[in-house]
């Protein structure tokens, strides 16, 4: 998932410039299979703004983030049955300043939200990276949807969060009472060389920053983002995103994760990741290379351990079957420009929003061609999905 909030809130400084060029340069050859789609995609909803993350409660309430790249006034909303939207958890949380421009208590508002998940107690967790100017300290906000009240806030202060931190997506492990966050590391520039995983102990609220600088979370600087590579509108985006997609299997044994700009997906056992006795080198040795993949954003998993990943540049969501570990196309739709997150939800479908980032002015030679409707798509996975992914 790519956000680049600095482009939208202040003049672009040379050191944070995200270069967008149309190029005939070639990428590394992908060790993945290009095939016809296996399943059908359908439009579930049409919205007025771009969708980032999506989560469902046990009663099928659909909560989503408006993509923070566009600096939406409403950060998070609920999609109602009649297609209308209402701010979530309420309108008071949507801005960190009042009508006079005075800063509010940052523990009473949302600043920059992309990732959101629902736990087994129907608490919706919102990951606020806090990077929209004026920045605030990153935090996790848990909202009890049964009681309609704030449950808790967990702060993510330095050194867990860096100036470069762009806390993107996360998973919740009830078994281990742990949240694991993928920090892309691109809040202040186009190269995510400070990417890491952040592990949050839900019993104590204490967090640790892990694997920073490890190959498994670092982007490949020889793999720029290529958009619509086989079309006349092909473009190349010189942004290199670190740890991005993240998923947890049904038994909460294996955590899967990957940088966006990388041809590999990795996994590590949760028991190793949360073991504070492991040195950085020892933890790194526990990380396994799982499969080859294209550049991707969001990641999800089903009960049979098949992985689903959004191929952001190709209007495609692919699958890595557990048996073969060979990537192939699963669904495709020409309207699905930049599929971002992918999440399990209502009626057994996987859901994904198309954020249209390559059509926005910063990535389209200054010409904004992104426009409503912004779609939420859905499709049936090969096996039942895993809640919380």
CSV table of C-alpha atoms in Angstrom, one decimal:
chain,number,residue,atom,x,y,z
A,1,UNK,CA,0.0,0.0,0.0
A,2,UNK,CA,1.4,3.3,-1.0
A,3,UNK,CA,0.4,6.7,0.4
A,4,UNK,CA,3.0,9.4,0.0
A,5,UNK,CA,1.3,11.8,2.3
A,6,UNK,CA,4.1,14.4,2.2
A,7,UNK,CA,3.3,15.1,-1.4
A,8,UNK,CA,-0.2,16.3,-0.5
A,9,UNK,CA,0.5,18.4,2.5
A,10,UNK,CA,3.5,20.6,1.7
A,11,UNK,CA,5.7,21.7,-1.2
A,12,UNK,CA,7.8,18.8,-2.4
A,13,UNK,CA,11.3,19.0,-1.2
A,14,UNK,CA,14.0,17.6,-3.4
A,15,UNK,CA,15.0,14.8,-1.1
A,16,UNK,CA,11.4,13.5,-0.9
A,17,UNK,CA,10.5,13.9,-4.5
A,18,UNK,CA,8.7,10.9,-5.9
A,19,UNK,CA,9.7,10.7,-9.6
A,20,UNK,CA,7.2,9.6,-12.0
A,21,UNK,CA,8.4,8.9,-15.5
A,22,UNK,CA,7.0,7.0,-18.5
A,23,UNK,CA,9.7,4.5,-19.3
A,24,UNK,CA,10.6,1.7,-21.6
A,25,UNK,CA,13.2,0.4,-19.1
A,26,UNK,CA,12.6,-3.2,-18.1
A,27,UNK,CA,12.2,-4.6,-14.7
A,28,UNK,CA,13.7,-7.8,-13.4
A,29,UNK,CA,11.9,-10.8,-15.0
A,30,UNK,CA,9.2,-12.0,-12.6
A,31,UNK,CA,9.4,-15.6,-11.6
A,32,UNK,CA,5.6,-15.8,-11.6
A,33,UNK,CA,2.9,-17.3,-13.8
A,34,UNK,CA,0.8,-15.0,-16.0
A,35,UNK,CA,-2.4,-16.8,-16.7
A,36,UNK,CA,-6.1,-16.2,-17.3
A,37,UNK,CA,-8.1,-15.3,-14.2
A,38,UNK,CA,-9.3,-18.3,-12.1
A,39,UNK,CA,-12.4,-16.5,-10.6
A,40,UNK,CA,-14.8,-13.7,-11.3
A,41,UNK,CA,-14.7,-10.3,-9.8
A,42,UNK,CA,-17.8,-8.3,-9.0
A,43,UNK,CA,-18.4,-4.7,-7.9
A,44,UNK,CA,-19.8,-4.6,-4.4
A,45,UNK,CA,-20.1,-0.9,-3.9
A,46,UNK,CA,-19.4,2.5,-5.5
A,47,UNK,CA,-18.1,5.3,-3.4
A,48,UNK,CA,-17.3,9.0,-3.6
A,49,UNK,CA,-13.7,8.6,-2.4
A,50,UNK,CA,-10.9,6.1,-2.7
A,51,UNK,CA,-10.9,3.2,-0.3
A,52,UNK,CA,-7.8,2.0,1.6
A,53,UNK,CA,-8.4,-0.7,4.2
A,54,UNK,CA,-11.6,-2.7,4.8
A,55,UNK,CA,-12.8,-4.7,7.8
A,56,UNK,CA,-16.0,-6.4,8.8
A,57,UNK,CA,-17.5,-7.0,12.3
A,58,UNK,CA,-19.1,-10.3,13.2
A,59,UNK,CA,-22.5,-8.8,12.4
A,60,UNK,CA,-21.2,-7.8,8.9
A,61,UNK,CA,-20.8,-4.1,9.5
A,62,UNK,CA,-18.4,-2.9,6.9
A,63,UNK,CA,-15.9,-0.3,8.2
A,64,UNK,CA,-13.3,1.2,5.8
A,65,UNK,CA,-10.7,3.9,5.6
A,66,UNK,CA,-10.7,6.5,3.0
A,67,UNK,CA,-7.3,6.4,1.4
A,68,UNK,CA,-5.1,8.8,3.3
A,69,UNK,CA,-3.1,9.7,0.1
A,70,UNK,CA,-5.9,12.0,-0.8
A,71,UNK,CA,-6.1,13.7,2.7
A,72,UNK,CA,-9.8,13.0,3.2
A,73,UNK,CA,-11.8,15.0,5.7
A,74,UNK,CA,-13.4,11.7,6.8
A,75,UNK,CA,-10.7,9.3,7.8
A,76,UNK,CA,-12.8,6.2,8.5
A,77,UNK,CA,-16.4,5.4,7.7
A,78,UNK,CA,-19.1,2.7,7.8
A,79,UNK,CA,-20.8,1.6,4.6
A,80,UNK,CA,-24.5,1.2,5.4
A,81,UNK,CA,-26.9,-1.2,3.7
A,82,UNK,CA,-28.5,1.5,1.6
A,83,UNK,CA,-25.0,2.5,0.2
A,84,UNK,CA,-24.7,5.7,2.3
A,85,UNK,CA,-21.7,6.3,4.6
A,86,UNK,CA,-21.3,7.6,8.1
A,87,UNK,CA,-18.1,8.5,9.9
A,88,UNK,CA,-16.7,5.9,12.2
A,89,UNK,CA,-16.6,5.8,15.1
A,90,UNK,CA,-18.3,9.2,14.9
A,91,UNK,CA,-17.7,12.6,13.3
A,92,UNK,CA,-15.8,14.0,16.3
A,93,UNK,CA,-12.9,11.7,15.6
A,94,UNK,CA,-12.3,12.7,12.0
A,95,UNK,CA,-10.1,15.7,12.4
A,96,UNK,CA,-7.3,16.6,14.8
A,97,UNK,CA,-8.3,20.3,14.9
A,98,UNK,CA,-11.5,22.1,15.7
A,99,UNK,CA,-13.4,24.6,13.5
A,100,UNK,CA,-11.1,27.4,14.6
A,101,UNK,CA,-8.0,25.4,13.7
A,102,UNK,CA,-6.9,24.7,17.2
A,103,UNK,CA,-5.2,21.3,17.8
A,104,UNK,CA,-7.3,18.7,19.6
A,105,UNK,CA,-6.1,16.2,22.1
A,106,UNK,CA,-4.5,13.6,19.7
A,107,UNK,CA,-6.1,10.8,21.8
A,108,UNK,CA,-9.5,12.0,20.6
A,109,UNK,CA,-9.0,12.1,16.9
A,110,UNK,CA,-7.6,10.4,13.8
A,111,UNK,CA,-4.8,11.8,11.7
A,112,UNK,CA,-3.8,9.3,9.0
A,113,UNK,CA,-5.4,5.9,8.9
A,114,UNK,CA,-5.0,3.1,6.3
A,115,UNK,CA,-5.0,-0.2,8.1
A,116,UNK,CA,-7.9,-1.3,10.2
A,117,UNK,CA,-8.9,-4.8,11.6
A,118,UNK,CA,-11.6,-6.3,13.8
A,119,UNK,CA,-10.6,-8.7,16.6
A,120,UNK,CA,-12.6,-11.6,18.1
A,121,UNK,CA,-14.3,-9.4,20.6
A,122,UNK,CA,-15.7,-7.1,17.8
A,123,UNK,CA,-13.3,-4.3,18.6
A,124,UNK,CA,-12.3,-2.4,15.5
A,125,UNK,CA,-8.6,-1.5,15.7
A,126,UNK,CA,-7.5,1.6,13.7
A,127,UNK,CA,-3.9,2.2,12.9
A,128,UNK,CA,-3.2,5.9,13.0
A,129,UNK,CA,0.3,6.5,11.5
A,130,UNK,CA,0.0,10.2,12.5
A,131,UNK,CA,1.9,11.5,9.5
A,132,UNK,CA,-0.4,14.1,8.1
A,133,UNK,CA,0.9,17.6,8.8
A,134,UNK,CA,0.9,18.6,11.6
A,135,UNK,CA,2.1,15.2,12.6
A,136,UNK,CA,1.1,13.4,15.8
A,137,UNK,CA,2.5,10.4,17.6
A,138,UNK,CA,1.4,7.1,15.9
A,139,UNK,CA,-1.1,5.0,17.8
A,140,UNK,CA,-3.6,2.1,17.7
A,141,UNK,CA,-7.2,2.9,18.6
A,142,UNK,CA,-9.5,0.1,19.6
A,143,UNK,CA,-13.2,0.9,19.4
A,144,UNK,CA,-15.7,-1.5,21.0
A,145,UNK,CA,-18.5,-1.8,18.4
A,146,UNK,CA,-20.8,-3.6,20.8
A,147,UNK,CA,-20.8,-0.9,23.4
A,148,UNK,CA,-20.0,1.9,20.9
A,149,UNK,CA,-17.3,3.3,23.0
A,150,UNK,CA,-13.5,3.7,23.1
A,151,UNK,CA,-11.9,0.6,24.5
A,152,UNK,CA,-8.2,1.6,24.6
A,153,UNK,CA,-5.4,3.4,22.9
A,154,UNK,CA,-1.9,2.1,22.5
A,155,UNK,CA,0.8,4.6,21.6
A,156,UNK,CA,3.7,3.8,19.3
A,157,UNK,CA,6.3,6.3,20.4
A,158,UNK,CA,10.0,6.5,19.4
A,159,UNK,CA,12.1,4.4,19.0
A,160,UNK,CA,9.3,2.1,17.9
A,161,UNK,CA,8.2,4.7,15.4
A,162,UNK,CA,10.7,6.7,13.4
A,163,UNK,CA,10.3,9.9,11.4
A,164,UNK,CA,10.3,7.6,8.4
A,165,UNK,CA,7.6,5.4,9.8
A,166,UNK,CA,4.5,4.8,7.6
A,167,UNK,CA,2.6,2.2,9.6
A,168,UNK,CA,0.6,0.6,6.9
A,169,UNK,CA,-1.2,-2.7,7.7
A,170,UNK,CA,-1.3,-5.1,10.6
A,171,UNK,CA,-2.7,-8.4,12.0
A,172,UNK,CA,-4.1,-9.3,15.4
A,173,UNK,CA,-3.2,-12.6,17.1
A,174,UNK,CA,-5.7,-13.4,19.9
A,175,UNK,CA,-3.7,-16.6,20.6
A,176,UNK,CA,-0.5,-14.7,21.3
A,177,UNK,CA,-2.2,-11.4,22.4
A,178,UNK,CA,-0.1,-9.6,19.9
A,179,UNK,CA,-0.5,-7.1,17.0
A,180,UNK,CA,2.1,-7.1,14.3
A,181,UNK,CA,2.4,-4.0,12.1
A,182,UNK,CA,4.2,-3.6,8.8
A,183,UNK,CA,6.0,-0.2,8.7
A,184,UNK,CA,6.8,0.7,5.1
A,185,UNK,CA,9.3,3.3,6.1
A,186,UNK,CA,8.5,5.9,3.3
A,187,UNK,CA,6.9,8.7,5.3
A,188,UNK,CA,9.7,11.1,4.5
A,189,UNK,CA,11.0,9.9,1.2
A,190,UNK,CA,10.6,7.4,-1.7
A,191,UNK,CA,13.0,4.7,-0.4
A,192,UNK,CA,11.8,2.5,2.5
A,193,UNK,CA,15.2,1.6,3.8
A,194,UNK,CA,14.0,2.0,7.4
A,195,UNK,CA,11.2,-0.5,7.0
A,196,UNK,CA,10.5,-2.9,9.8
A,197,UNK,CA,7.9,-5.0,11.7
A,198,UNK,CA,6.5,-3.6,14.9
A,199,UNK,CA,5.3,-6.1,17.5
A,200,UNK,CA,2.8,-4.9,20.1
A,201,UNK,CA,2.1,-6.9,23.3
A,202,UNK,CA,-1.6,-6.4,24.0
A,203,UNK,CA,-1.2,-7.5,27.7
A,204,UNK,CA,1.4,-4.8,28.5
A,205,UNK,CA,1.0,-2.3,25.7
A,206,UNK,CA,4.8,-2.5,25.1
A,207,UNK,CA,6.0,-2.5,21.5
A,208,UNK,CA,9.3,-3.6,19.9
A,209,UNK,CA,10.7,-2.7,16.5
A,210,UNK,CA,12.1,-5.8,14.7
A,211,UNK,CA,14.0,-6.8,11.6
A,212,UNK,CA,14.8,-3.2,10.5
A,213,UNK,CA,17.4,-3.5,7.8
A,214,UNK,CA,16.8,-7.2,7.3
A,215,UNK,CA,16.5,-8.4,3.7
A,216,UNK,CA,13.0,-9.7,4.4
A,217,UNK,CA,11.5,-6.2,5.0
A,218,UNK,CA,13.7,-4.1,2.6
A,219,UNK,CA,12.7,-3.1,-0.9
A,220,UNK,CA,14.7,-4.1,-3.9
A,221,UNK,CA,16.0,-0.9,-5.4
A,222,UNK,CA,16.2,-2.5,-8.8
A,223,UNK,CA,12.4,-3.1,-8.9
A,224,UNK,CA,10.5,0.2,-9.4
A,225,UNK,CA,6.8,0.2,-9.6
A,226,UNK,CA,5.6,-0.5,-13.2
A,227,UNK,CA,2.0,0.5,-14.0
A,228,UNK,CA,0.2,-1.2,-16.9
A,229,UNK,CA,3.4,-2.6,-18.2
A,230,UNK,CA,2.0,-4.0,-21.5
A,231,UNK,CA,0.0,-1.0,-22.5
A,232,UNK,CA,0.7,2.3,-24.3
A,233,UNK,CA,0.1,4.0,-20.9
A,234,UNK,CA,2.9,2.2,-19.2
A,235,UNK,CA,4.6,4.2,-16.5
A,236,UNK,CA,7.4,3.7,-14.0
A,237,UNK,CA,7.2,5.1,-10.5
A,238,UNK,CA,10.6,5.4,-8.7
A,239,UNK,CA,9.2,4.6,-5.2
A,240,UNK,CA,10.6,1.7,-3.2
A,241,UNK,CA,8.3,0.5,-0.5
A,242,UNK,CA,9.4,-1.8,2.4
A,243,UNK,CA,7.3,-4.2,4.5
A,244,UNK,CA,3.8,-3.8,3.2
A,245,UNK,CA,1.4,-6.8,2.9
A,246,UNK,CA,1.0,-8.9,6.0
A,247,UNK,CA,-1.2,-11.9,6.9
A,248,UNK,CA,-1.6,-14.5,9.7
A,249,UNK,CA,-2.7,-18.1,9.1
A,250,UNK,CA,-5.8,-19.6,10.8
A,251,UNK,CA,-3.9,-21.3,13.6
A,252,UNK,CA,-1.9,-18.1,14.2
A,253,UNK,CA,1.3,-20.1,13.7
A,254,UNK,CA,2.9,-18.4,10.6
A,255,UNK,CA,3.1,-14.7,9.8
A,256,UNK,CA,3.5,-13.9,6.1
A,257,UNK,CA,4.8,-10.6,5.0
A,258,UNK,CA,6.5,-8.9,2.0
A,259,UNK,CA,7.9,-5.6,0.8
A,260,UNK,CA,6.0,-4.1,-2.1
A,261,UNK,CA,9.1,-3.8,-4.3
A,262,UNK,CA,10.3,-7.3,-4.0
A,263,UNK,CA,10.0,-10.6,-5.8
A,264,UNK,CA,9.7,-12.7,-2.7
A,265,UNK,CA,7.3,-13.3,0.1
A,266,UNK,CA,8.5,-14.3,3.6
A,267,UNK,CA,7.2,-16.0,6.7
A,268,UNK,CA,8.2,-16.4,10.3
A,269,UNK,CA,6.6,-18.3,13.2
A,270,UNK,CA,4.8,-16.1,15.6
A,271,UNK,CA,6.5,-17.8,18.6
A,272,UNK,CA,9.9,-16.7,17.2
A,273,UNK,CA,8.7,-13.2,16.4
A,274,UNK,CA,7.5,-12.5,19.9
A,275,UNK,CA,10.4,-14.2,21.6
A,276,UNK,CA,12.3,-11.3,23.3
A,277,UNK,CA,15.4,-13.5,23.9
A,278,UNK,CA,16.2,-13.8,20.2
A,279,UNK,CA,19.0,-11.4,19.0
A,280,UNK,CA,18.4,-9.6,15.7
A,281,UNK,CA,20.6,-12.1,13.9
A,282,UNK,CA,18.9,-15.0,15.5
A,283,UNK,CA,15.4,-13.7,14.6
A,284,UNK,CA,16.6,-13.1,11.0
A,285,UNK,CA,17.7,-16.7,10.8
A,286,UNK,CA,14.2,-17.8,11.6
A,287,UNK,CA,12.7,-16.0,8.7
A,288,UNK,CA,11.9,-18.2,5.7
A,289,UNK,CA,11.7,-17.3,2.0
A,290,UNK,CA,8.2,-18.7,1.1
A,291,UNK,CA,7.5,-17.9,-2.6
A,292,UNK,CA,8.1,-15.7,-5.6
A,293,UNK,CA,5.7,-12.9,-6.4
A,294,UNK,CA,5.3,-9.7,-8.4
A,295,UNK,CA,5.4,-6.2,-6.8
A,296,UNK,CA,2.3,-6.3,-4.5
A,297,UNK,CA,0.5,-4.3,-1.9
A,298,UNK,CA,-2.2,-6.0,0.3
A,299,UNK,CA,-2.0,-9.6,1.4
A,300,UNK,CA,-4.6,-12.0,2.8
A,301,UNK,CA,-4.9,-15.8,3.4
A,302,UNK,CA,-7.6,-18.5,3.5
A,303,UNK,CA,-8.1,-21.5,5.7
A,304,UNK,CA,-6.2,-23.7,3.3
A,305,UNK,CA,-3.2,-21.3,3.5
A,306,UNK,CA,-3.6,-20.0,0.0
A,307,UNK,CA,-2.3,-16.4,-0.1
A,308,UNK,CA,-4.0,-13.6,-2.0
A,309,UNK,CA,-2.0,-10.5,-3.0
A,310,UNK,CA,-2.9,-7.3,-4.8
A,311,UNK,CA,-0.8,-6.7,-7.9
A,312,UNK,CA,-1.0,-2.9,-7.7
A,313,UNK,CA,0.4,-2.1,-11.1
A,314,UNK,CA,-1.7,-4.6,-13.1
A,315,UNK,CA,-5.4,-4.3,-12.0
A,316,UNK,CA,-5.1,-7.8,-10.7
A,317,UNK,CA,-5.3,-9.9,-7.5
A,318,UNK,CA,-3.2,-13.0,-7.6
A,319,UNK,CA,-3.0,-16.2,-5.6
A,320,UNK,CA,-0.1,-18.3,-4.3
A,321,UNK,CA,-1.7,-21.8,-3.7
A,322,UNK,CA,-0.2,-23.5,-0.6
A,323,UNK,CA,0.4,-26.7,-2.6
A,324,UNK,CA,2.4,-25.3,-5.4
A,325,UNK,CA,3.7,-22.0,-4.0
A,326,UNK,CA,3.5,-20.7,-7.6
A,327,UNK,CA,2.0,-17.3,-8.1
A,328,UNK,CA,-0.8,-16.9,-10.7
A,329,UNK,CA,-3.6,-14.5,-11.6
A,330,UNK,CA,-6.8,-15.0,-9.7
A,331,UNK,CA,-9.0,-12.1,-10.6
A,332,UNK,CA,-8.7,-9.1,-13.0
A,333,UNK,CA,-10.8,-6.1,-13.8
A,334,UNK,CA,-9.8,-3.1,-16.0
A,335,UNK,CA,-11.6,-0.8,-13.5
A,336,UNK,CA,-9.5,-2.0,-10.6
A,337,UNK,CA,-6.8,0.7,-10.8
A,338,UNK,CA,-4.4,0.1,-7.9
A,339,UNK,CA,-6.0,-2.5,-5.8
A,340,UNK,CA,-4.8,-1.9,-2.3
A,341,UNK,CA,-5.8,-4.0,0.7
A,342,UNK,CA,-7.6,-7.3,0.5
A,343,UNK,CA,-9.7,-8.5,3.4
A,344,UNK,CA,-12.1,-11.3,4.2
A,345,UNK,CA,-15.7,-10.4,5.0
A,346,UNK,CA,-19.4,-10.8,4.3
A,347,UNK,CA,-20.8,-13.9,2.7
A,348,UNK,CA,-17.3,-15.5,2.5
A,349,UNK,CA,-15.9,-13.1,-0.1
A,350,UNK,CA,-12.6,-11.3,-0.2
A,351,UNK,CA,-13.0,-7.5,-0.6
A,352,UNK,CA,-10.6,-4.9,-2.1
A,353,UNK,CA,-10.8,-1.2,-3.0
A,354,UNK,CA,-9.2,0.4,-6.0
A,355,UNK,CA,-7.6,3.6,-5.0
A,356,UNK,CA,-6.6,5.0,-8.5
A,357,UNK,CA,-3.3,6.3,-7.3
A,358,UNK,CA,-1.5,6.1,-10.7
A,359,UNK,CA,-4.2,8.4,-12.1
A,360,UNK,CA,-3.7,11.1,-9.4
A,361,UNK,CA,-1.8,14.3,-10.4
A,362,UNK,CA,1.5,13.5,-8.5
A,363,UNK,CA,1.8,10.2,-10.5
A,364,UNK,CA,0.3,11.3,-13.8
A,365,UNK,CA,2.5,14.1,-15.0
A,366,UNK,CA,0.6,16.6,-13.0
A,367,UNK,CA,-2.8,15.8,-14.5
A,368,UNK,CA,-5.4,14.4,-12.1
A,369,UNK,CA,-7.5,11.8,-13.9
A,370,UNK,CA,-8.7,9.9,-10.8
A,371,UNK,CA,-12.4,10.3,-10.3
A,372,UNK,CA,-15.5,8.7,-8.7
A,373,UNK,CA,-16.9,6.2,-8.7
A,374,UNK,CA,-14.3,4.5,-6.5
A,375,UNK,CA,-15.1,0.8,-6.4
A,376,UNK,CA,-15.1,-1.9,-3.7
A,377,UNK,CA,-14.7,-5.2,-5.5
A,378,UNK,CA,-15.2,-8.7,-4.1
A,379,UNK,CA,-14.5,-12.3,-5.1
A,380,UNK,CA,-14.8,-15.8,-3.7
A,381,UNK,CA,-11.5,-17.3,-2.5
A,382,UNK,CA,-10.4,-20.9,-3.1
A,383,UNK,CA,-11.3,-21.8,0.5
A,384,UNK,CA,-13.0,-20.0,3.3
A,385,UNK,CA,-11.1,-16.9,4.4
A,386,UNK,CA,-9.6,-16.2,7.8
A,387,UNK,CA,-11.2,-13.5,9.8
A,388,UNK,CA,-9.0,-10.7,10.7
A,389,UNK,CA,-7.1,-11.0,7.4
